[in-house]
Amino acid sequence: MTPQFQTAAGLLDEWRTDVLSGKPPVTFPHGMDCFEIVPGRITLIGAPPGTGKTAFVNQRCVEALRYTDTLRLLIANVEMSPAAMLERILAGICGVDSEIIRRRELTEDHRNRLAVGFATIESFADRLAFCEPPFDLEHIASGIDAHRAAVAVCDYLPRIHP
């Protein structure tokens, strides 16, 4: 196998022009300053089980989808079905507890709030995709390409095969 690389000398002219252009890189706003959602950047979020990592990332990604109507996102979640993910997203948008939605114990007030949540999800539903098994890097990469996703969420990384 022949090593593939680029020297800094080969990159210098284009990189210098980019830095001096004054044009900032593409970022996707999401309502918080604690990290950026940026194409090409990997952000690793770690914490003990049950502390809200998935909920936090979903909320940030949904906000990015709401703020940026050109953003396309792929989620590869090895622990939850797309329907379960959508229920959690819906809960976050409309403020109805996800367990109430999961158990379908909805009051009229819940239904009114869910209507707003459903409409919000519809506004970006064609730009949000969920990777199907197998959960390996090649399959996820092909999903990113096929969906033309600028951002991918891989949740739960230790269970995604190389």
Coordinates of C-alpha atoms in Angstrom, one line a residue:
M1 CA 0.0 0.0 0.0
T2 CA 1.4 3.4 -1.0
P3 CA 1.0 6.1 1.7
Q4 CA -1.2 9.0 0.8
F5 CA -0.4 12.4 2.1
Q6 CA -0.1 16.1 1.2
T7 CA 2.8 18.3 2.3
A8 CA 2.2 21.7 3.9
A9 CA 4.0 23.2 1.0
G10 CA 1.4 21.8 -1.4
L11 CA -1.4 23.1 0.7
L12 CA 0.0 26.5 1.6
D13 CA -1.2 28.8 -1.2
E14 CA -4.8 27.6 -1.2
W15 CA -4.9 27.6 2.6
R16 CA -3.4 31.1 2.9
T17 CA -5.9 32.4 0.4
D18 CA -8.7 30.9 2.5
V19 CA -7.5 32.3 5.8
L20 CA -7.0 35.8 4.4
S21 CA -10.4 35.8 2.6
G22 CA -12.2 36.9 5.7
K23 CA -14.9 34.3 4.9
P24 CA -15.6 32.2 8.0
P25 CA -16.1 28.5 7.7
V26 CA -19.6 27.1 7.5
T27 CA -21.2 26.5 10.9
F28 CA -24.8 25.6 11.8
P29 CA -26.3 27.6 14.6
H30 CA -28.1 25.7 17.3
G31 CA -28.8 28.0 20.2
M32 CA -25.8 27.3 22.4
D33 CA -22.1 28.5 22.4
C34 CA -20.6 25.4 24.2
F35 CA -19.7 23.7 20.9
E36 CA -20.1 24.3 17.2
I37 CA -21.7 22.0 14.6
V38 CA -19.3 22.3 11.7
P39 CA -18.9 20.1 8.6
G40 CA -15.6 18.2 8.9
R41 CA -15.3 18.5 12.7
I42 CA -15.7 15.6 15.0
T43 CA -17.2 16.4 18.4
L44 CA -17.2 13.6 21.0
I45 CA -19.6 13.8 23.9
G46 CA -19.0 11.4 26.7
A47 CA -20.7 10.9 30.1
P48 CA -22.1 8.1 32.2
P49 CA -25.2 6.2 30.9
G50 CA -28.6 8.0 31.4
T51 CA -27.2 11.5 31.7
G52 CA -28.8 12.9 28.6
K53 CA -26.1 12.8 26.0
T54 CA -28.5 11.6 23.2
A55 CA -31.2 14.1 24.2
F56 CA -28.6 17.0 24.3
V57 CA -27.2 16.1 20.9
N58 CA -30.7 15.6 19.4
Q59 CA -31.8 19.0 20.7
R60 CA -28.8 20.8 19.3
C61 CA -29.2 19.1 15.9
V62 CA -32.9 19.9 15.7
E63 CA -32.2 23.5 16.5
A64 CA -29.5 23.5 13.8
L65 CA -32.1 22.1 11.3
R66 CA -34.6 24.8 12.3
Y67 CA -32.1 27.6 12.0
T68 CA -30.5 26.4 8.7
D69 CA -32.9 25.4 6.0
T70 CA -30.1 23.9 3.9
L71 CA -28.7 21.6 6.5
R72 CA -29.0 17.9 5.9
L73 CA -28.4 15.6 8.8
L74 CA -28.0 11.8 9.2
I75 CA -28.4 10.1 12.6
A76 CA -26.9 6.6 13.1
N77 CA -28.3 5.5 16.5
V78 CA -27.6 1.8 17.3
E79 CA -29.8 1.8 20.4
M80 CA -33.1 3.5 19.3
S81 CA -35.4 3.0 16.3
P82 CA -36.1 6.0 14.1
A83 CA -39.6 6.2 15.6
A84 CA -38.2 6.3 19.1
M85 CA -35.8 9.0 18.1
L86 CA -38.6 11.0 16.5
E87 CA -40.7 10.7 19.7
R88 CA -37.8 12.1 21.7
I89 CA -37.4 14.9 19.2
L90 CA -41.1 15.6 19.4
A91 CA -41.0 15.7 23.2
G92 CA -38.2 18.2 23.1
I93 CA -39.9 20.5 20.7
C94 CA -43.3 20.6 22.3
G95 CA -42.5 20.1 25.9
V96 CA -44.5 17.0 26.5
D97 CA -42.8 14.3 28.5
S98 CA -41.4 11.6 26.2
E99 CA -42.9 8.8 28.4
I100 CA -46.4 10.3 27.9
I101 CA -45.8 10.2 24.2
R102 CA -44.4 6.7 24.3
R103 CA -47.3 5.3 26.3
R104 CA -49.8 7.4 24.2
E105 CA -51.4 8.8 27.3
L106 CA -52.3 12.1 25.6
T107 CA -54.7 14.7 26.9
E108 CA -56.3 17.3 24.7
D109 CA -53.6 19.8 25.8
H110 CA -50.9 17.3 24.8
R111 CA -52.5 16.9 21.4
N112 CA -52.5 20.6 20.8
R113 CA -48.9 20.9 21.8
L114 CA -48.0 17.9 19.7
A115 CA -49.6 19.5 16.6
V116 CA -47.1 22.3 16.9
G117 CA -44.3 19.7 17.3
F118 CA -45.4 17.7 14.3
A119 CA -45.5 20.9 12.1
T120 CA -42.0 21.8 13.2
I121 CA -40.7 18.3 12.4
E122 CA -42.4 18.4 9.0
S123 CA -40.5 21.6 8.2
F124 CA -37.2 19.7 8.2
A125 CA -38.3 16.1 7.9
D126 CA -36.9 15.7 4.3
R127 CA -33.5 16.9 5.6
L128 CA -33.3 14.5 8.5
A129 CA -32.4 10.9 7.8
F130 CA -31.8 7.8 10.0
C131 CA -29.2 5.3 9.1
E132 CA -30.4 1.7 9.0
P133 CA -28.3 -1.3 10.0
P134 CA -25.7 -2.5 9.6
F135 CA -24.0 0.1 11.8
D136 CA -20.5 0.1 10.4
L137 CA -18.5 3.1 9.2
E138 CA -18.7 2.1 5.5
H139 CA -22.5 1.8 5.6
I140 CA -22.8 5.1 7.6
A141 CA -20.5 6.9 5.1
S142 CA -22.6 5.7 2.2
G143 CA -25.7 7.0 4.0
I144 CA -24.1 10.4 4.5
D145 CA -23.2 10.5 0.8
A146 CA -26.6 9.3 -0.4
H147 CA -28.5 11.8 1.8
R148 CA -25.9 14.6 1.1
A149 CA -25.7 15.1 4.8
A150 CA -23.4 17.9 6.0
V151 CA -23.6 16.6 9.6
A152 CA -23.7 13.0 10.9
V153 CA -24.5 11.9 14.5
C154 CA -23.0 8.5 15.4
D155 CA -24.7 7.4 18.7
Y156 CA -23.3 5.0 20.3
L157 CA -19.7 4.9 18.9
P158 CA -18.4 1.8 20.8
R159 CA -21.1 -0.2 19.0
I160 CA -20.4 1.1 15.5
H161 CA -18.0 -1.4 13.7
P162 CA -15.0 0.0 11.8

